[in-house]
Amino acid sequence: LELFNLAAKCALMNAEHDSVKTITEQIMRNAKCFGDKFEAISVTITLLNWSGNVFAAVALIHSSLSTLKEELPSVAFIIDQYLGNMRAQLAVLSDDTLLSYPAILNPSNSKFLAVELLAKLYTSLTVIRERDAMPIIPLKIIEISLTCGMSPHSPS
């Protein structure tokens, strides 16, 4: 699996798009769980973004987040409610507590993968100027970070 993931990344960097598709299809066919598929999904998202098919990348991210049972609210008042909840959660934490917050130790943890997908989604939405969902993404990353631990994509 690791060799196939590395081969997909090399093919992506060498702009061998057909090879990327072939390798990632093999990974997806033989993967046993979502964690096994994640690198292939990530490479596919990058390929779609780089080839200008950002809407397909966003759709893939949304379906992957659904698989991880992470949904993004879309109604404006829900976003305001989410913001209020985040402010309340953060208000009770000191700066020292936030700075020493534990990390997610297992990178194959579904929450770790969800945070990485959310970061990719934010980038993709920025490219296509889809501003409606953008405010909730950092809040969702903060929520996951406060409940499960920090990741490299957590706000610092």
N, CA and C atoms as an extended XYZ file, in Angstrom:
468
Properties=species:S:1:pos:R:3:atomname:S:1:resname:S:1:resid:I:1 pbc="F F F"
N         0.833       -1.200        0.000 N   LEU     1
C         0.000        0.000        0.000 CA  LEU     1
C         0.869        1.251        0.000 C   LEU     1
N         1.885        1.246        0.849 N   GLU     2
C         2.755        2.410        0.933 CA  GLU     2
C         3.475        2.669       -0.394 C   GLU     2
N         3.902        1.586       -1.057 N   LEU     3
C         4.577        1.747       -2.347 CA  LEU     3
C         3.630        2.312       -3.402 C   LEU     3
N         2.387        1.850       -3.405 N   PHE     4
C         1.415        2.381       -4.358 CA  PHE     4
C         1.124        3.850       -4.079 C   PHE     4
N         1.003        4.215       -2.795 N   ASN     5
C         0.783        5.618       -2.444 CA  ASN     5
C         1.953        6.486       -2.890 C   ASN     5
N         3.169        6.006       -2.674 N   LEU     6
C         4.348        6.764       -3.114 CA  LEU     6
C         4.412        6.850       -4.630 C   LEU     6
N         4.054        5.760       -5.306 N   ALA     7
C         4.040        5.775       -6.774 CA  ALA     7
C         3.021        6.787       -7.290 C   ALA     7
N         1.860        6.869       -6.634 N   ALA     8
C         0.839        7.843       -7.045 CA  ALA     8
C         1.344        9.268       -6.856 C   ALA     8
N         2.027        9.522       -5.740 N   LYS     9
C         2.577       10.860       -5.501 CA  LYS     9
C         3.657       11.207       -6.523 C   LYS     9
N         4.511       10.244       -6.847 N   CYS    10
C         5.557       10.484       -7.856 CA  CYS    10
C         4.932       10.767       -9.214 C   CYS    10
N         3.929        9.977       -9.587 N   ALA    11
C         3.260       10.189      -10.862 CA  ALA    11
C         2.594       11.568      -10.896 C   ALA    11
N         2.032       11.994       -9.776 N   LEU    12
C         1.413       13.320       -9.705 CA  LEU    12
C         2.460       14.403       -9.928 C   LEU    12
N         3.592       14.270       -9.255 N   MET    13
C         4.650       15.281       -9.384 CA  MET    13
C         5.256       15.312      -10.785 C   MET    13
N         5.222       14.161      -11.468 N   ASN    14
C         5.751       14.085      -12.835 CA  ASN    14
C         4.696       14.397      -13.885 C   ASN    14
N         3.525       14.826      -13.433 N   ALA    15
C         2.404       15.185      -14.310 CA  ALA    15
C         1.964       14.015      -15.185 C   ALA    15
N         2.072       12.805      -14.659 N   GLU    16
C         1.610       11.607      -15.361 CA  GLU    16
C         0.194       11.293      -14.869 C   GLU    16
N        -0.760       12.063      -15.344 N   HIS    17
C        -2.114       12.002      -14.823 CA  HIS    17
C        -2.777       10.650      -15.048 C   HIS    17
N        -2.536       10.035      -16.197 N   ASP    18
C        -3.128        8.718      -16.446 CA  ASP    18
C        -2.582        7.686      -15.465 C   ASP    18
N        -1.303        7.777      -15.172 N   SER    19
C        -0.706        6.857      -14.203 CA  SER    19
C        -1.289        7.073      -12.814 C   SER    19
N        -1.501        8.340      -12.445 N   VAL    20
C        -2.097        8.645      -11.148 CA  VAL    20
C        -3.467        7.985      -11.053 C   VAL    20
N        -4.268        8.141      -12.092 N   LYS    21
C        -5.610        7.559      -12.078 CA  LYS    21
C        -5.558        6.043      -11.964 C   LYS    21
N        -4.673        5.412      -12.715 N   THR    22
C        -4.555        3.952      -12.678 CA  THR    22
C        -4.120        3.467      -11.304 C   THR    22
N        -3.116        4.096      -10.752 N   ILE    23
C        -2.600        3.675       -9.440 CA  ILE    23
C        -3.626        3.903       -8.345 C   ILE    23
N        -4.270        5.071       -8.348 N   THR    24
C        -5.255        5.341       -7.290 CA  THR    24
C        -6.470        4.424       -7.417 C   THR    24
N        -6.851        4.060       -8.635 N   GLU    25
C        -7.954        3.111       -8.804 CA  GLU    25
C        -7.598        1.753       -8.196 C   GLU    25
N        -6.342        1.328       -8.372 N   GLN    26
C        -5.906        0.066       -7.780 CA  GLN    26
C        -5.934        0.148       -6.251 C   GLN    26
N        -5.480        1.258       -5.717 N   ILE    27
C        -5.494        1.438       -4.260 CA  ILE    27
C        -6.931        1.379       -3.749 C   ILE    27
N        -7.824        2.090       -4.399 N   MET    28
C        -9.218        2.135       -3.962 CA  MET    28
C        -9.867        0.748       -4.037 C   MET    28
N        -9.526       -0.015       -5.068 N   ARG    29
C       -10.090       -1.347       -5.236 CA  ARG    29
C        -9.611       -2.316       -4.150 C   ARG    29
N        -8.360       -2.189       -3.729 N   ASN    30
C        -7.767       -3.147       -2.801 CA  ASN    30
C        -7.708       -2.672       -1.351 C   ASN    30
N        -8.109       -1.450       -1.100 N   ALA    31
C        -8.050       -0.917        0.269 CA  ALA    31
C        -9.062       -1.614        1.156 C   ALA    31
N        -8.674       -1.800        2.411 N   LYS    32
C        -9.542       -2.493        3.365 CA  LYS    32
C       -10.379       -1.535        4.196 C   LYS    32
N        -9.931       -0.296        4.358 N   CYS    33
C       -10.669        0.677        5.163 CA  CYS    33
C       -10.427        2.071        4.594 C   CYS    33
N       -11.135        3.046        5.130 N   PHE    34
C       -10.995        4.417        4.640 CA  PHE    34
C        -9.577        4.938        4.827 C   PHE    34
N        -8.946        4.581        5.945 N   GLY    35
C        -7.573        5.019        6.196 CA  GLY    35
C        -6.618        4.553        5.100 C   GLY    35
N        -6.861        3.350        4.561 N   ASP    36
C        -6.034        2.845        3.459 CA  ASP    36
C        -6.261        3.648        2.180 C   ASP    36
N        -7.472        4.149        2.017 N   LYS    37
C        -7.822        4.904        0.807 CA  LYS    37
C        -7.412        6.368        0.877 C   LYS    37
N        -7.125        6.861        2.085 N   PHE    38
C        -7.002        8.296        2.283 CA  PHE    38
C        -5.913        8.939        1.423 C   PHE    38
N        -4.737        8.345        1.365 N   GLU    39
C        -3.653        8.942        0.557 CA  GLU    39
C        -4.050        9.016       -0.912 C   GLU    39
N        -4.723        7.970       -1.413 N   ALA    40
C        -5.172        7.974       -2.813 CA  ALA    40
C        -6.218        9.062       -3.034 C   ALA    40
N        -7.109        9.228       -2.072 N   ILE    41
C        -8.116       10.284       -2.173 CA  ILE    41
C        -7.441       11.648       -2.161 C   ILE    41
N        -6.469       11.814       -1.290 N   SER    42
C        -5.749       13.087       -1.186 CA  SER    42
C        -5.018       13.416       -2.493 C   SER    42
N        -4.362       12.430       -3.080 N   VAL    43
C        -3.667       12.640       -4.357 CA  VAL    43
C        -4.676       12.973       -5.455 C   VAL    43
N        -5.816       12.292       -5.444 N   THR    44
C        -6.855       12.561       -6.445 CA  THR    44
C        -7.399       13.978       -6.303 C   THR    44
N        -7.600       14.430       -5.078 N   ILE    45
C        -8.071       15.801       -4.846 CA  ILE    45
C        -7.053       16.802       -5.395 C   ILE    45
N        -5.786       16.566       -5.116 N   THR    46
C        -4.737       17.458       -5.625 CA  THR    46
C        -4.720       17.450       -7.155 C   THR    46
N        -4.837       16.264       -7.751 N   LEU    47
C        -4.864       16.159       -9.218 CA  LEU    47
C        -6.045       16.932       -9.786 C   LEU    47
N        -7.216       16.764       -9.194 N   LEU    48
C        -8.397       17.481       -9.681 CA  LEU    48
C        -8.224       18.987       -9.556 C   LEU    48
N        -7.680       19.448       -8.433 N   ASN    49
C        -7.450       20.886       -8.259 CA  ASN    49
C        -6.448       21.415       -9.270 C   ASN    49
N        -5.336       20.712       -9.434 N   TRP    50
C        -4.286       21.166      -10.352 CA  TRP    50
C        -4.734       21.132      -11.814 C   TRP    50
N        -5.654       20.226      -12.144 N   SER    51
C        -6.110       20.142      -13.531 CA  SER    51
C        -7.314       21.045      -13.792 C   SER    51
N        -7.682       21.848      -12.803 N   GLY    52
C        -8.750       22.825      -12.993 CA  GLY    52
C       -10.145       22.288      -12.737 C   GLY    52
N       -10.252       21.072      -12.257 N   ASN    53
C       -11.560       20.485      -11.990 CA  ASN    53
C       -11.870       20.599      -10.495 C   ASN    53
N       -11.904       21.832      -10.014 N   VAL    54
C       -12.049       22.110       -8.586 CA  VAL    54
C       -13.415       21.669       -8.066 C   VAL    54
N       -14.452       21.789       -8.876 N   PHE    55
C       -15.781       21.377       -8.429 CA  PHE    55
C       -15.825       19.873       -8.144 C   PHE    55
N       -15.145       19.084       -8.974 N   ALA    56
C       -15.064       17.634       -8.725 CA  ALA    56
C       -14.255       17.357       -7.460 C   ALA    56
N       -13.212       18.149       -7.223 N   ALA    57
C       -12.412       17.991       -5.997 CA  ALA    57
C       -13.274       18.281       -4.770 C   ALA    57
N       -14.062       19.336       -4.831 N   VAL    58
C       -14.952       19.694       -3.716 CA  VAL    58
C       -15.978       18.579       -3.491 C   VAL    58
N       -16.529       18.033       -4.569 N   ALA    59
C       -17.500       16.939       -4.431 CA  ALA    59
C       -16.856       15.713       -3.786 C   ALA    59
N       -15.629       15.397       -4.180 N   LEU    60
C       -14.915       14.256       -3.591 CA  LEU    60
C       -14.633       14.497       -2.112 C   LEU    60
N       -14.263       15.717       -1.764 N   ILE    61
C       -14.015       16.048       -0.357 CA  ILE    61
C       -15.302       15.892        0.455 C   ILE    61
N       -16.416       16.406       -0.078 N   HIS    62
C       -17.693       16.293        0.639 CA  HIS    62
C       -18.088       14.831        0.833 C   HIS    62
N       -17.922       14.009       -0.203 N   SER    63
C       -18.297       12.595       -0.058 CA  SER    63
C       -17.366       11.893        0.932 C   SER    63
N       -16.087       12.266        0.938 N   SER    64
C       -15.146       11.673        1.888 CA  SER    64
C       -15.469       12.092        3.316 C   SER    64
N       -15.835       13.358        3.509 N   LEU    65
C       -16.233       13.819        4.834 CA  LEU    65
C       -17.501       13.103        5.301 C   LEU    65
N       -18.420       12.849        4.386 N   SER    66
C       -19.629       12.100        4.735 CA  SER    66
C       -19.287       10.689        5.194 C   SER    66
N       -18.318       10.079        4.524 N   THR    67
C       -17.867        8.745        4.928 CA  THR    67
C       -17.319        8.775        6.347 C   THR    67
N       -16.656        9.876        6.702 N   LEU    68
C       -16.106       10.033        8.055 CA  LEU    68
C       -17.142       10.563        9.045 C   LEU    68
N       -18.376       10.730        8.571 N   LYS    69
C       -19.487       11.242        9.389 CA  LYS    69
C       -19.228       12.656        9.904 C   LYS    69
N       -18.640       13.474        9.055 N   GLU    70
C       -18.404       14.892        9.352 CA  GLU    70
C       -19.172       15.716        8.321 C   GLU    70
N       -20.233       16.331        8.760 N   GLU    71
C       -21.059       17.149        7.875 CA  GLU    71
C       -20.860       18.621        8.199 C   GLU    71
N       -20.979       19.451        7.198 N   LEU    72
C       -20.874       20.895        7.389 CA  LEU    72
C       -22.259       21.519        7.311 C   LEU    72
N       -22.655       22.274        8.332 N   PRO    73
C       -23.943       22.973        8.242 CA  PRO    73
C       -23.869       24.047        7.165 C   PRO    73
N       -24.994       24.316        6.540 N   SER    74
C       -24.969       25.273        5.438 CA  SER    74
C       -25.848       26.501        5.655 C   SER    74
N       -26.713       26.486        6.622 N   VAL    75
C       -27.629       27.602        6.843 CA  VAL    75
C       -26.923       28.674        7.671 C   VAL    75
N       -27.118       29.931        7.313 N   ALA    76
C       -26.409       31.044        7.958 CA  ALA    76
C       -26.633       31.104        9.464 C   ALA    76
N       -27.869       30.883        9.933 N   PHE    77
C       -28.090       30.985       11.379 CA  PHE    77
C       -27.413       29.848       12.126 C   PHE    77
N       -27.238       28.705       11.482 N   ILE    78
C       -26.507       27.600       12.106 CA  ILE    78
C       -25.042       27.977       12.242 C   ILE    78
N       -24.510       28.674       11.258 N   ILE    79
C       -23.126       29.129       11.329 CA  ILE    79
C       -22.958       30.103       12.486 C   ILE    79
N       -23.915       31.019       12.658 N   ASP    80
C       -23.860       31.950       13.796 CA  ASP    80
C       -23.932       31.206       15.128 C   ASP    80
N       -24.787       30.198       15.193 N   GLN    81
C       -24.887       29.384       16.409 CA  GLN    81
C       -23.567       28.636       16.654 C   GLN    81
N       -22.982       28.100       15.610 N   TYR    82
C       -21.700       27.400       15.701 CA  TYR    82
C       -20.623       28.336       16.231 C   TYR    82
N       -20.600       29.563       15.705 N   LEU    83
C       -19.623       30.555       16.141 CA  LEU    83
C       -19.811       30.869       17.628 C   LEU    83
N       -21.036       31.016       18.069 N   GLY    84
C       -21.311       31.268       19.480 CA  GLY    84
C       -20.845       30.125       20.367 C   GLY    84
N       -21.077       28.891       19.919 N   ASN    85
C       -20.624       27.723       20.681 CA  ASN    85
C       -19.102       27.676       20.768 C   ASN    85
N       -18.422       27.989       19.670 N   MET    86
C       -16.953       27.985       19.670 CA  MET    86
C       -16.408       29.048       20.609 C   MET    86
N       -17.014       30.236       20.575 N   ARG    87
C       -16.571       31.304       21.477 CA  ARG    87
C       -16.727       30.885       22.938 C   ARG    87
N       -17.850       30.239       23.243 N   ALA    88
C       -18.087       29.781       24.617 CA  ALA    88
C       -17.072       28.720       25.026 C   ALA    88
N       -16.768       27.793       24.131 N   GLN    89
C       -15.782       26.754       24.431 CA  GLN    89
C       -14.391       27.342       24.635 C   GLN    89
N       -14.030       28.290       23.795 N   LEU    90
C       -12.691       28.881       23.878 CA  LEU    90
C       -12.560       29.834       25.066 C   LEU    90
N       -13.653       30.448       25.481 N   ALA    91
C       -13.597       31.426       26.576 CA  ALA    91
C       -13.158       30.793       27.892 C   ALA    91
N       -13.470       29.537       28.107 N   VAL    92
C       -13.124       28.879       29.374 CA  VAL    92
C       -11.707       28.313       29.383 C   VAL    92
N       -11.020       28.356       28.239 N   LEU    93
C        -9.666       27.814       28.153 CA  LEU    93
C        -8.635       28.931       28.204 C   LEU    93
N        -7.615       28.751       29.021 N   SER    94
C        -6.545       29.749       29.098 CA  SER    94
C        -5.596       29.584       27.915 C   SER    94
N        -4.784       30.599       27.683 N   ASP    95
C        -3.792       30.528       26.612 CA  ASP    95
C        -2.823       29.368       26.839 C   ASP    95
N        -2.406       29.165       28.089 N   ASP    96
C        -1.493       28.068       28.400 CA  ASP    96
C        -2.117       26.714       28.103 C   ASP    96
N        -3.398       26.580       28.410 N   THR    97
C        -4.090       25.324       28.125 CA  THR    97
C        -4.141       25.077       26.621 C   THR    97
N        -4.466       26.110       25.869 N   LEU    98
C        -4.531       25.962       24.411 CA  LEU    98
C        -3.161       25.639       23.812 C   LEU    98
N        -2.114       26.287       24.342 N   LEU    99
C        -0.772       26.042       23.817 CA  LEU    99
C        -0.262       24.642       24.132 C   LEU    99
N        -0.766       24.053       25.193 N   SER   100
C        -0.306       22.716       25.571 CA  SER   100
C        -1.331       21.639       25.234 C   SER   100
N        -2.244       21.952       24.339 N   TYR   101
C        -3.285       20.992       23.971 CA  TYR   101
C        -2.649       19.768       23.331 C   TYR   101
N        -3.133       18.577       23.641 N   PRO   102
C        -2.507       17.361       23.098 CA  PRO   102
C        -2.719       17.226       21.593 C   PRO   102
N        -1.833       16.492       20.980 N   ALA   103
C        -1.924       16.230       19.541 CA  ALA   103
C        -2.684       14.931       19.305 C   ALA   103
N        -3.261       14.819       18.125 N   ILE   104
C        -3.835       13.539       17.719 CA  ILE   104
C        -2.648       12.643       17.404 C   ILE   104
N        -2.494       11.590       18.168 N   LEU   105
C        -1.307       10.753       18.044 CA  LEU   105
C        -1.359        9.781       16.879 C   LEU   105
N        -2.540        9.407       16.455 N   ASN   106
C        -2.673        8.421       15.387 CA  ASN   106
C        -3.092        9.114       14.095 C   ASN   106
N        -2.175        9.253       13.118 N   PRO   107
C        -2.536        9.959       11.882 CA  PRO   107
C        -3.588        9.246       11.038 C   PRO   107
N        -3.907        7.996       11.355 N   SER   108
C        -4.972        7.323       10.619 CA  SER   108
C        -6.318        7.471       11.333 C   SER   108
N        -6.340        8.236       12.433 N   ASN   109
C        -7.565        8.543       13.151 CA  ASN   109
C        -8.513        9.284       12.207 C   ASN   109
N        -9.789        8.914       12.219 N   SER   110
C       -10.741        9.523       11.288 CA  SER   110
C       -10.855       11.029       11.487 C   SER   110
N       -10.706       11.511       12.710 N   LYS   111
C       -10.792       12.948       12.960 CA  LYS   111
C        -9.577       13.675       12.374 C   LYS   111
N        -8.404       13.049       12.465 N   PHE   112
C        -7.196       13.610       11.854 CA  PHE   112
C        -7.402       13.730       10.345 C   PHE   112
N        -7.950       12.671        9.731 N   LEU   113
C        -8.203       12.679        8.292 CA  LEU   113
C        -9.257       13.727        7.934 C   LEU   113
N       -10.268       13.877        8.791 N   ALA   114
C       -11.308       14.878        8.542 CA  ALA   114
C       -10.730       16.288        8.561 C   ALA   114
N        -9.829       16.567        9.506 N   VAL   115
C        -9.211       17.897        9.577 CA  VAL   115
C        -8.404       18.164        8.307 C   VAL   115
N        -7.685       17.163        7.836 N   GLU   116
C        -6.910       17.349        6.604 CA  GLU   116
C        -7.828       17.595        5.402 C   GLU   116
N        -8.930       16.866        5.325 N   LEU   117
C        -9.890       17.091        4.241 CA  LEU   117
C       -10.525       18.465        4.330 C   LEU   117
N       -10.845       18.909        5.540 N   LEU   118
C       -11.422       20.243        5.707 CA  LEU   118
C       -10.446       21.328        5.257 C   LEU   118
N        -9.157       21.153        5.551 N   ALA   119
C        -8.154       22.126        5.105 CA  ALA   119
C        -8.088       22.154        3.573 C   ALA   119
N        -8.156       20.987        2.944 N   LYS   120
C        -8.162       20.928        1.475 CA  LYS   120
C        -9.433       21.565        0.911 C   LYS   120
N       -10.555       21.327        1.589 N   LEU   121
C       -11.815       21.914        1.141 CA  LEU   121
C       -11.753       23.432        1.190 C   LEU   121
N       -11.188       23.976        2.247 N   TYR   122
C       -11.070       25.427        2.376 CA  TYR   122
C       -10.265       26.004        1.215 C   TYR   122
N        -9.162       25.342        0.877 N   THR   123
C        -8.331       25.796       -0.243 CA  THR   123
C        -9.108       25.732       -1.554 C   THR   123
N        -9.819       24.636       -1.769 N   SER   124
C       -10.584       24.482       -3.010 CA  SER   124
C       -11.693       25.514       -3.117 C   SER   124
N       -12.392       25.765       -2.014 N   LEU   125
C       -13.465       26.754       -2.033 CA  LEU   125
C       -12.925       28.158       -2.263 C   LEU   125
N       -11.714       28.409       -1.797 N   THR   126
C       -11.086       29.710       -2.044 CA  THR   126
C       -10.849       29.903       -3.542 C   THR   126
N       -10.413       28.848       -4.208 N   VAL   127
C       -10.130       28.925       -5.645 CA  VAL   127
C       -11.398       29.224       -6.436 C   VAL   127
N       -12.495       28.567       -6.084 N   ILE   128
C       -13.732       28.767       -6.854 CA  ILE   128
C       -14.620       29.863       -6.267 C   ILE   128
N       -14.121       30.542       -5.248 N   ARG   129
C       -14.814       31.675       -4.615 CA  ARG   129
C       -16.201       31.313       -4.101 C   ARG   129
N       -16.296       30.151       -3.500 N   GLU   130
C       -17.533       29.686       -2.870 CA  GLU   130
C       -17.478       30.094       -1.408 C   GLU   130
N       -17.945       31.293       -1.128 N   ARG   131
C       -17.754       31.890        0.197 CA  ARG   131
C       -18.784       31.449        1.240 C   ARG   131
N       -19.893       30.881        0.831 N   ASP   132
C       -20.952       30.550        1.784 CA  ASP   132
C       -20.508       29.538        2.833 C   ASP   132
N       -19.762       28.525        2.421 N   ALA   133
C       -19.355       27.469        3.361 CA  ALA   133
C       -18.034       27.769        4.058 C   ALA   133
N       -17.316       28.761        3.589 N   MET   134
C       -15.968       29.011        4.115 CA  MET   134
C       -15.915       29.355        5.597 C   MET   134
N       -16.844       30.137        6.145 N   PRO   135
C       -16.722       30.483        7.574 CA  PRO   135
C       -16.829       29.282        8.517 C   PRO   135
N       -17.540       28.258        8.116 N   ILE   136
C       -17.757       27.126        9.017 CA  ILE   136
C       -16.545       26.189        9.072 C   ILE   136
N       -15.729       26.171        8.045 N   ILE   137
C       -14.621       25.213        7.989 CA  ILE   137
C       -13.613       25.439        9.112 C   ILE   137
N       -13.105       26.652        9.330 N   PRO   138
C       -12.189       26.833       10.465 CA  PRO   138
C       -12.847       26.495       11.811 C   PRO   138
N       -14.145       26.812       11.936 N   LEU   139
C       -14.849       26.493       13.181 CA  LEU   139
C       -14.939       24.984       13.384 C   LEU   139
N       -15.174       24.255       12.306 N   LYS   140
C       -15.251       22.794       12.391 CA  LYS   140
C       -13.876       22.221       12.743 C   LYS   140
N       -12.815       22.767       12.172 N   ILE   141
C       -11.456       22.311       12.505 CA  ILE   141
C       -11.156       22.585       13.979 C   ILE   141
N       -11.555       23.742       14.468 N   ILE   142
C       -11.345       24.071       15.884 CA  ILE   142
C       -12.138       23.107       16.766 C   ILE   142
N       -13.383       22.835       16.393 N   GLU   143
C       -14.203       21.916       17.177 CA  GLU   143
C       -13.552       20.534       17.274 C   GLU   143
N       -13.107       20.013       16.150 N   ILE   144
C       -12.459       18.696       16.148 CA  ILE   144
C       -11.174       18.741       16.962 C   ILE   144
N       -10.416       19.819       16.831 N   SER   145
C        -9.157       19.947       17.562 CA  SER   145
C        -9.382       19.997       19.070 C   SER   145
N       -10.441       20.686       19.497 N   LEU   146
C       -10.715       20.785       20.933 CA  LEU   146
C       -11.233       19.470       21.515 C   LEU   146
N       -11.914       18.682       20.713 N   THR   147
C       -12.460       17.428       21.229 CA  THR   147
C       -11.502       16.250       21.066 C   THR   147
N       -10.687       16.268       20.018 N   CYS   148
C        -9.857       15.093       19.714 CA  CYS   148
C        -8.355       15.349       19.787 C   CYS   148
N        -7.946       16.592       19.777 N   GLY   149
C        -6.522       16.932       19.799 CA  GLY   149
C        -6.127       17.696       18.547 C   GLY   149
N        -4.926       18.245       18.604 N   MET   150
C        -4.431       19.063       17.502 CA  MET   150
C        -3.846       18.202       16.387 C   MET   150
N        -3.850       18.759       15.197 N   SER   151
C        -3.209       18.131       14.039 CA  SER   151
C        -2.379       19.218       13.361 C   SER   151
N        -1.564       18.863       12.379 N   PRO   152
C        -0.800       19.899       11.678 CA  PRO   152
C        -1.671       20.963       11.016 C   PRO   152
N        -2.948       20.651       10.774 N   HIS   153
C        -3.842       21.605       10.134 CA  HIS   153
C        -4.677       22.393       11.125 C   HIS   153
N        -4.512       22.118       12.417 N   SER   154
C        -5.246       22.859       13.439 CA  SER   154
C        -4.732       24.291       13.494 C   SER   154
N        -5.607       25.246       13.804 N   PRO   155
C        -5.153       26.634       13.919 CA  PRO   155
C        -4.107       26.758       15.029 C   PRO   155
N        -3.100       27.569       14.779 N   SER   156
C        -2.072       27.748       15.812 CA  SER   156
C        -1.916       29.212       16.149 C   SER   156
